Structures are given as structure tokens and as C-alpha cells.
């Protein structure tokens, strides 16, 4: 770690950031896909939902929120 690198956020903050990415994504996906997938078995609905939510959160939302967290941490110093 260099002098310009902020410390990694705590496990609690990382959990909150992950939740902030996952909860709204699941809510929106369920709202959009719910009616169209209601007739499918639960395991298939869950597969479709997680196939959308996990990559969206892991590759887009969590990194963006971590970047925002770093920027806010630098401002508060």
C-alpha cells in the first residue's frame, strides 16, 4: 500500500456496499421478470434471476459503489 492508496473498507462496509448493489437489483429484476416468469418452476425462476443479478452486481454496481466509497473517503480526510 502506498501513501496515496486508501485502506480497504472494513468487512462491514463491504457488506453494506454489496447489499446496496444487490437489493435494488433483485427488486427491479423481480418487478420486471416476475409476471413473465411466474409460470416457471421456482428453481428456473431463481436461475434466470441470479443469471441477471449476479453479473450486474459483480461487474458493474459493486465496483462503482466501491469507487464512490473511495472518493467519499478521500473527501472526508
mmCIF file of N, CA, C and O in Angstrom:
data_model
loop_
_atom_site.group_PDB
_atom_site.id
_atom_site.type_symbol
_atom_site.label_atom_id
_atom_site.label_comp_id
_atom_site.label_asym_id
_atom_site.label_seq_id
_atom_site.Cartn_x
_atom_site.Cartn_y
_atom_site.Cartn_z
ATOM 1 N N UNK A 1 0.857 -1.177 0.000
ATOM 2 C CA UNK A 1 0.000 0.000 0.000
ATOM 3 C C UNK A 1 0.900 1.236 0.000
ATOM 4 O O UNK A 1 1.811 1.356 0.789
ATOM 5 N N UNK A 2 0.581 2.168 -0.885
ATOM 6 C CA UNK A 2 1.348 3.407 -0.953
ATOM 7 C C UNK A 2 0.623 4.482 -0.164
ATOM 8 O O UNK A 2 -0.489 4.302 0.307
ATOM 9 N N UNK A 3 1.255 5.638 -0.064
ATOM 10 C CA UNK A 3 0.664 6.740 0.696
ATOM 11 C C UNK A 3 -0.631 7.237 0.048
ATOM 12 O O UNK A 3 -1.499 7.758 0.727
ATOM 13 N N UNK A 4 -0.757 7.080 -1.276
ATOM 14 C CA UNK A 4 -1.952 7.550 -1.991
ATOM 15 C C UNK A 4 -3.084 6.531 -2.000
ATOM 16 O O UNK A 4 -4.192 6.845 -2.389
ATOM 17 N N UNK A 5 -2.805 5.308 -1.602
ATOM 18 C CA UNK A 5 -3.819 4.259 -1.620
ATOM 19 C C UNK A 5 -4.577 4.249 -0.300
ATOM 20 O O UNK A 5 -3.978 4.064 0.752
ATOM 21 N N UNK A 6 -5.890 4.461 -0.379
ATOM 22 C CA UNK A 6 -6.653 4.437 0.875
ATOM 23 C C UNK A 6 -6.759 2.998 1.387
ATOM 24 O O UNK A 6 -6.675 2.042 0.610
ATOM 25 N N UNK A 7 -6.958 2.840 2.672
ATOM 26 C CA UNK A 7 -7.123 1.486 3.200
ATOM 27 C C UNK A 7 -8.405 0.860 2.669
ATOM 28 O O UNK A 7 -9.369 1.560 2.345
ATOM 29 N N UNK A 8 -8.400 -0.456 2.567
ATOM 30 C CA UNK A 8 -9.600 -1.162 2.111
ATOM 31 C C UNK A 8 -10.725 -0.946 3.117
ATOM 32 O O UNK A 8 -10.482 -0.859 4.318
ATOM 33 N N UNK A 9 -11.959 -0.855 2.628
ATOM 34 C CA UNK A 9 -13.061 -0.687 3.571
ATOM 35 C C UNK A 9 -13.216 -1.925 4.453
ATOM 36 O O UNK A 9 -12.832 -3.026 4.070
ATOM 37 N N UNK A 10 -13.801 -1.721 5.614
ATOM 38 C CA UNK A 10 -13.999 -2.832 6.544
ATOM 39 C C UNK A 10 -14.955 -3.852 5.936
ATOM 40 O O UNK A 10 -15.685 -3.553 4.990
ATOM 41 N N UNK A 11 -14.955 -5.032 6.504
ATOM 42 C CA UNK A 11 -15.851 -6.081 6.017
ATOM 43 C C UNK A 11 -17.306 -5.644 6.163
ATOM 44 O O UNK A 11 -18.147 -5.971 5.327
ATOM 45 N N UNK A 12 -17.608 -4.867 7.181
ATOM 46 C CA UNK A 12 -18.977 -4.390 7.369
ATOM 47 C C UNK A 12 -19.376 -3.398 6.276
ATOM 48 O O UNK A 12 -20.497 -3.442 5.768
ATOM 49 N N UNK A 13 -18.465 -2.520 5.921
ATOM 50 C CA UNK A 13 -18.755 -1.553 4.854
ATOM 51 C C UNK A 13 -18.869 -2.265 3.516
ATOM 52 O O UNK A 13 -19.739 -1.945 2.707
ATOM 53 N N UNK A 14 -18.013 -3.268 3.260
ATOM 54 C CA UNK A 14 -18.114 -4.036 2.015
ATOM 55 C C UNK A 14 -19.444 -4.777 1.941
ATOM 56 O O UNK A 14 -20.065 -4.854 0.881
ATOM 57 N N UNK A 15 -19.897 -5.314 3.076
ATOM 58 C CA UNK A 15 -21.196 -5.997 3.108
ATOM 59 C C UNK A 15 -22.321 -5.012 2.796
ATOM 60 O O UNK A 15 -23.246 -5.336 2.034
ATOM 61 N N UNK A 16 -22.252 -3.816 3.359
ATOM 62 C CA UNK A 16 -23.266 -2.801 3.085
ATOM 63 C C UNK A 16 -23.252 -2.397 1.615
ATOM 64 O O UNK A 16 -24.310 -2.284 0.982
ATOM 65 N N UNK A 17 -22.077 -2.210 1.059
ATOM 66 C CA UNK A 17 -21.952 -1.848 -0.358
ATOM 67 C C UNK A 17 -22.539 -2.951 -1.235
ATOM 68 O O UNK A 17 -23.267 -2.675 -2.195
ATOM 69 N N UNK A 18 -22.244 -4.200 -0.916
ATOM 70 C CA UNK A 18 -22.790 -5.321 -1.679
ATOM 71 C C UNK A 18 -24.308 -5.339 -1.577
ATOM 72 O O UNK A 18 -25.016 -5.518 -2.574
ATOM 73 N N UNK A 19 -24.831 -5.141 -0.367
ATOM 74 C CA UNK A 19 -26.283 -5.119 -0.177
ATOM 75 C C UNK A 19 -26.915 -3.986 -0.974
ATOM 76 O O UNK A 19 -27.970 -4.160 -1.589
ATOM 77 N N UNK A 20 -26.271 -2.809 -0.979
ATOM 78 C CA UNK A 20 -26.787 -1.670 -1.734
ATOM 79 C C UNK A 20 -26.819 -1.947 -3.241
ATOM 80 O O UNK A 20 -27.620 -1.358 -3.965
ATOM 81 N N UNK A 21 -25.962 -2.822 -3.705
ATOM 82 C CA UNK A 21 -25.975 -3.207 -5.119
ATOM 83 C C UNK A 21 -27.003 -4.294 -5.392
ATOM 84 O O UNK A 21 -27.728 -4.241 -6.385
ATOM 85 N N UNK A 22 -27.091 -5.273 -4.502
ATOM 86 C CA UNK A 22 -27.903 -6.459 -4.761
ATOM 87 C C UNK A 22 -29.394 -6.218 -4.518
ATOM 88 O O UNK A 22 -30.228 -6.601 -5.351
ATOM 89 N N UNK A 23 -29.754 -5.623 -3.407
ATOM 90 C CA UNK A 23 -31.177 -5.481 -3.065
ATOM 91 C C UNK A 23 -31.982 -4.737 -4.136
ATOM 92 O O UNK A 23 -33.006 -5.248 -4.610
ATOM 93 N N UNK A 24 -31.557 -3.544 -4.558
ATOM 94 C CA UNK A 24 -32.351 -2.856 -5.591
ATOM 95 C C UNK A 24 -32.354 -3.611 -6.923
ATOM 96 O O UNK A 24 -33.352 -3.588 -7.643
ATOM 97 N N UNK A 25 -31.247 -4.275 -7.240
ATOM 98 C CA UNK A 25 -31.183 -5.017 -8.497
ATOM 99 C C UNK A 25 -32.164 -6.180 -8.481
ATOM 100 O O UNK A 25 -32.871 -6.421 -9.469
ATOM 101 N N UNK A 26 -32.223 -6.904 -7.377
ATOM 102 C CA UNK A 26 -33.179 -8.002 -7.256
ATOM 103 C C UNK A 26 -34.611 -7.458 -7.320
ATOM 104 O O UNK A 26 -35.477 -8.031 -7.995
ATOM 105 N N UNK A 27 -34.874 -6.362 -6.644
ATOM 106 C CA UNK A 27 -36.212 -5.784 -6.625
ATOM 107 C C UNK A 27 -36.665 -5.392 -8.029
ATOM 108 O O UNK A 27 -37.785 -5.713 -8.445
ATOM 109 N N UNK A 28 -35.792 -4.717 -8.758
ATOM 110 C CA UNK A 28 -36.134 -4.306 -10.122
ATOM 111 C C UNK A 28 -36.307 -5.524 -11.027
ATOM 112 O O UNK A 28 -37.271 -5.612 -11.799
ATOM 113 N N UNK A 29 -35.375 -6.471 -10.933
ATOM 114 C CA UNK A 29 -35.462 -7.671 -11.776
ATOM 115 C C UNK A 29 -36.733 -8.460 -11.492
ATOM 116 O O UNK A 29 -37.405 -8.927 -12.422
ATOM 117 N N UNK A 30 -37.088 -8.597 -10.220
ATOM 118 C CA UNK A 30 -38.326 -9.306 -9.879
ATOM 119 C C UNK A 30 -39.542 -8.554 -10.407
ATOM 120 O O UNK A 30 -40.497 -9.169 -10.899
ATOM 121 N N UNK A 31 -39.525 -7.251 -10.292
ATOM 122 C CA UNK A 31 -40.636 -6.462 -10.800
ATOM 123 C C UNK A 31 -40.804 -6.592 -12.299
ATOM 124 O O UNK A 31 -41.928 -6.667 -12.811
ATOM 125 N N UNK A 32 -39.690 -6.629 -13.020
ATOM 126 C CA UNK A 32 -39.752 -6.732 -14.478
ATOM 127 C C UNK A 32 -39.999 -8.161 -14.963
ATOM 128 O O UNK A 32 -40.741 -8.379 -15.920
ATOM 129 N N UNK A 33 -39.349 -9.119 -14.320
ATOM 130 C CA UNK A 33 -39.433 -10.513 -14.778
ATOM 131 C C UNK A 33 -40.523 -11.324 -14.108
ATOM 132 O O UNK A 33 -40.915 -12.370 -14.621
ATOM 133 N N UNK A 34 -40.996 -10.862 -12.959
ATOM 134 C CA UNK A 34 -41.968 -11.630 -12.193
ATOM 135 C C UNK A 34 -43.160 -12.110 -12.995
ATOM 136 O O UNK A 34 -43.437 -13.311 -13.051
ATOM 137 N N UNK A 35 -43.877 -11.193 -13.645
ATOM 138 C CA UNK A 35 -45.051 -11.628 -14.409
ATOM 139 C C UNK A 35 -44.702 -12.572 -15.564
ATOM 140 O O UNK A 35 -45.421 -13.522 -15.841
ATOM 141 N N UNK A 36 -43.588 -12.329 -16.217
ATOM 142 C CA UNK A 36 -43.210 -13.150 -17.373
ATOM 143 C C UNK A 36 -42.712 -14.534 -16.972
ATOM 144 O O UNK A 36 -42.763 -15.469 -17.780
ATOM 145 N N UNK A 37 -42.215 -14.669 -15.744
ATOM 146 C CA UNK A 37 -41.664 -15.963 -15.323
ATOM 147 C C UNK A 37 -42.507 -16.657 -14.257
ATOM 148 O O UNK A 37 -42.115 -17.704 -13.758
ATOM 149 N N UNK A 38 -43.657 -16.099 -13.931
ATOM 150 C CA UNK A 38 -44.488 -16.640 -12.847
ATOM 151 C C UNK A 38 -44.905 -18.090 -13.095
ATOM 152 O O UNK A 38 -45.077 -18.853 -12.151
ATOM 153 N N UNK A 39 -45.042 -18.474 -14.336
ATOM 154 C CA UNK A 39 -45.479 -19.834 -14.654
ATOM 155 C C UNK A 39 -44.349 -20.859 -14.595
ATOM 156 O O UNK A 39 -44.599 -22.057 -14.646
ATOM 157 N N UNK A 40 -43.110 -20.405 -14.465
ATOM 158 C CA UNK A 40 -41.954 -21.307 -14.443
ATOM 159 C C UNK A 40 -41.738 -21.873 -13.042
ATOM 160 O O UNK A 40 -42.102 -21.248 -12.049
ATOM 161 N N UNK A 41 -41.096 -23.029 -12.969
ATOM 162 C CA UNK A 41 -40.758 -23.582 -11.648
ATOM 163 C C UNK A 41 -39.810 -22.644 -10.892
ATOM 164 O O UNK A 41 -39.022 -21.906 -11.494
ATOM 165 N N UNK A 42 -39.877 -22.692 -9.573
ATOM 166 C CA UNK A 42 -39.077 -21.808 -8.723
ATOM 167 C C UNK A 42 -37.589 -21.875 -9.042
ATOM 168 O O UNK A 42 -36.926 -20.843 -9.136
ATOM 169 N N UNK A 43 -37.055 -23.076 -9.211
ATOM 170 C CA UNK A 43 -35.617 -23.198 -9.479
ATOM 171 C C UNK A 43 -35.224 -22.527 -10.789
ATOM 172 O O UNK A 43 -34.160 -21.901 -10.883
ATOM 173 N N UNK A 44 -36.065 -22.607 -11.800
ATOM 174 C CA UNK A 44 -35.767 -21.956 -13.072
ATOM 175 C C UNK A 44 -35.884 -20.437 -12.948
ATOM 176 O O UNK A 44 -35.048 -19.691 -13.477
ATOM 177 N N UNK A 45 -36.902 -19.961 -12.226
ATOM 178 C CA UNK A 45 -37.029 -18.512 -11.992
ATOM 179 C C UNK A 45 -35.805 -17.977 -11.252
ATOM 180 O O UNK A 45 -35.283 -16.907 -11.572
ATOM 181 N N UNK A 46 -35.354 -18.721 -10.243
ATOM 182 C CA UNK A 46 -34.181 -18.307 -9.472
ATOM 183 C C UNK A 46 -32.932 -18.306 -10.353
ATOM 184 O O UNK A 46 -32.102 -17.396 -10.261
ATOM 185 N N UNK A 47 -32.794 -19.303 -11.210
ATOM 186 C CA UNK A 47 -31.658 -19.363 -12.134
ATOM 187 C C UNK A 47 -31.646 -18.141 -13.043
ATOM 188 O O UNK A 47 -30.600 -17.495 -13.224
ATOM 189 N N UNK A 48 -32.776 -17.799 -13.609
ATOM 190 C CA UNK A 48 -32.863 -16.640 -14.503
ATOM 191 C C UNK A 48 -32.538 -15.357 -13.739
ATOM 192 O O UNK A 48 -31.752 -14.515 -14.210
ATOM 193 N N UNK A 49 -33.123 -15.219 -12.561
ATOM 194 C CA UNK A 49 -32.895 -14.019 -11.750
ATOM 195 C C UNK A 49 -31.421 -13.855 -11.393
ATOM 196 O O UNK A 49 -30.839 -12.786 -11.575
ATOM 197 N N UNK A 50 -30.804 -14.931 -10.907
ATOM 198 C CA UNK A 50 -29.396 -14.826 -10.500
ATOM 199 C C UNK A 50 -28.466 -14.671 -11.692
ATOM 200 O O UNK A 50 -27.408 -14.054 -11.563
ATOM 201 N N UNK A 51 -28.855 -15.193 -12.851
ATOM 202 C CA UNK A 51 -28.032 -15.017 -14.059
ATOM 203 C C UNK A 51 -27.979 -13.551 -14.479
ATOM 204 O O UNK A 51 -27.029 -13.114 -15.134
ATOM 205 N N UNK A 52 -28.982 -12.795 -14.084
ATOM 206 C CA UNK A 52 -29.004 -11.355 -14.386
ATOM 207 C C UNK A 52 -28.392 -10.543 -13.248
ATOM 208 O O UNK A 52 -27.551 -9.661 -13.464
ATOM 209 N N UNK A 53 -28.778 -10.846 -12.019
ATOM 210 C CA UNK A 53 -28.390 -10.023 -10.873
ATOM 211 C C UNK A 53 -26.906 -10.163 -10.526
ATOM 212 O O UNK A 53 -26.230 -9.159 -10.286
ATOM 213 N N UNK A 54 -26.391 -11.376 -10.498
ATOM 214 C CA UNK A 54 -25.001 -11.571 -10.058
ATOM 215 C C UNK A 54 -24.001 -10.856 -10.967
ATOM 216 O O UNK A 54 -23.164 -10.089 -10.469
ATOM 217 N N UNK A 55 -24.048 -11.043 -12.288
ATOM 218 C CA UNK A 55 -23.081 -10.298 -13.115
ATOM 219 C C UNK A 55 -23.273 -8.777 -13.050
ATOM 220 O O UNK A 55 -22.294 -8.027 -13.039
ATOM 221 N N UNK A 56 -24.535 -8.341 -12.999
ATOM 222 C CA UNK A 56 -24.793 -6.900 -12.914
ATOM 223 C C UNK A 56 -24.172 -6.313 -11.653
ATOM 224 O O UNK A 56 -23.501 -5.277 -11.695
ATOM 225 N N UNK A 57 -24.389 -6.995 -10.537
ATOM 226 C CA UNK A 57 -23.834 -6.504 -9.273
ATOM 227 C C UNK A 57 -22.316 -6.641 -9.244
ATOM 228 O O UNK A 57 -21.615 -5.698 -8.864
ATOM 229 N N UNK A 58 -21.805 -7.790 -9.645
ATOM 230 C CA UNK A 58 -20.364 -8.058 -9.511
ATOM 231 C C UNK A 58 -19.502 -7.232 -10.456
ATOM 232 O O UNK A 58 -18.408 -6.800 -10.077
ATOM 233 N N UNK A 59 -19.973 -7.015 -11.683
ATOM 234 C CA UNK A 59 -19.139 -6.337 -12.674
ATOM 235 C C UNK A 59 -19.445 -4.859 -12.854
ATOM 236 O O UNK A 59 -18.619 -4.127 -13.386
ATOM 237 N N UNK A 60 -20.608 -4.418 -12.419
ATOM 238 C CA UNK A 60 -20.963 -3.011 -12.629
ATOM 239 C C UNK A 60 -21.232 -2.271 -11.323
ATOM 240 O O UNK A 60 -20.587 -1.258 -11.037
ATOM 241 N N UNK A 61 -22.161 -2.768 -10.534
ATOM 242 C CA UNK A 61 -22.629 -1.991 -9.385
ATOM 243 C C UNK A 61 -21.654 -1.970 -8.213
ATOM 244 O O UNK A 61 -21.367 -0.901 -7.672
ATOM 245 N N UNK A 62 -21.152 -3.128 -7.800
ATOM 246 C CA UNK A 62 -20.225 -3.145 -6.665
ATOM 247 C C UNK A 62 -18.954 -2.351 -6.983
ATOM 248 O O UNK A 62 -18.540 -1.525 -6.160
ATOM 249 N N UNK A 63 -18.331 -2.538 -8.147
ATOM 250 C CA UNK A 63 -17.152 -1.702 -8.434
ATOM 251 C C UNK A 63 -17.465 -0.198 -8.453
ATOM 252 O O UNK A 63 -16.668 0.603 -7.949
ATOM 253 N N UNK A 64 -18.619 0.179 -8.981
ATOM 254 C CA UNK A 64 -18.981 1.602 -8.999
ATOM 255 C C UNK A 64 -19.196 2.124 -7.578
ATOM 256 O O UNK A 64 -18.749 3.232 -7.243
ATOM 257 N N UNK A 65 -19.854 1.338 -6.750
ATOM 258 C CA UNK A 65 -20.073 1.764 -5.364
ATOM 259 C C UNK A 65 -18.766 1.779 -4.568
ATOM 260 O O UNK A 65 -18.578 2.645 -3.709
ATOM 261 N N UNK A 66 -17.873 0.853 -4.837
ATOM 262 C CA UNK A 66 -16.563 0.863 -4.158
ATOM 263 C C UNK A 66 -15.771 2.105 -4.570
ATOM 264 O O UNK A 66 -15.118 2.732 -3.737
ATOM 265 N N UNK A 67 -15.850 2.455 -5.835
ATOM 266 C CA UNK A 67 -15.167 3.664 -6.314
ATOM 267 C C UNK A 67 -15.756 4.908 -5.645
ATOM 268 O O UNK A 67 -15.018 5.797 -5.218
ATOM 269 N N UNK A 68 -17.074 4.961 -5.547
ATOM 270 C CA UNK A 68 -17.723 6.086 -4.870
ATOM 271 C C UNK A 68 -17.337 6.125 -3.394
ATOM 272 O O UNK A 68 -17.103 7.203 -2.833
ATOM 273 N N UNK A 69 -17.247 4.969 -2.767
ATOM 274 C CA UNK A 69 -16.833 4.897 -1.365
ATOM 275 C C UNK A 69 -15.411 5.433 -1.191
ATOM 276 O O UNK A 69 -15.143 6.178 -0.254
ATOM 277 N N UNK A 70 -14.524 5.069 -2.103
ATOM 278 C CA UNK A 70 -13.146 5.563 -2.045
ATOM 279 C C UNK A 70 -13.108 7.080 -2.203
ATOM 280 O O UNK A 70 -12.404 7.767 -1.467
ATOM 281 N N UNK A 71 -13.898 7.588 -3.143
ATOM 282 C CA UNK A 71 -13.929 9.039 -3.357
ATOM 283 C C UNK A 71 -14.463 9.756 -2.128
ATOM 284 O O UNK A 71 -13.922 10.790 -1.712
ATOM 285 N N UNK A 72 -15.503 9.210 -1.509
ATOM 286 C CA UNK A 72 -16.048 9.827 -0.306
ATOM 287 C C UNK A 72 -15.059 9.746 0.857
ATOM 288 O O UNK A 72 -14.955 10.671 1.654
ATOM 289 N N UNK A 73 -14.328 8.647 0.936
ATOM 290 C CA UNK A 73 -13.326 8.509 1.991
ATOM 291 C C UNK A 73 -12.225 9.539 1.835
ATOM 292 O O UNK A 73 -11.748 10.095 2.821
ATOM 293 N N UNK A 74 -11.835 9.804 0.610
ATOM 294 C CA UNK A 74 -10.784 10.801 0.375
ATOM 295 C C UNK A 74 -11.266 12.204 0.705
ATOM 296 O O UNK A 74 -10.499 13.040 1.194
ATOM 297 N N UNK A 75 -12.538 12.484 0.442
ATOM 298 C CA UNK A 75 -13.088 13.806 0.747
ATOM 299 C C UNK A 75 -13.180 14.049 2.257
ATOM 300 O O UNK A 75 -13.044 15.187 2.698
ATOM 301 N N UNK A 76 -13.420 12.991 2.992
ATOM 302 C CA UNK A 76 -13.606 13.152 4.442
ATOM 303 C C UNK A 76 -12.292 13.228 5.205
ATOM 304 O O UNK A 76 -12.313 13.451 6.410
ATOM 305 N N UNK A 77 -11.182 13.053 4.539
ATOM 306 C CA UNK A 77 -9.892 13.129 5.241
ATOM 307 C C UNK A 77 -9.471 14.545 5.455
ATOM 308 O O UNK A 77 -9.695 15.481 4.892
#
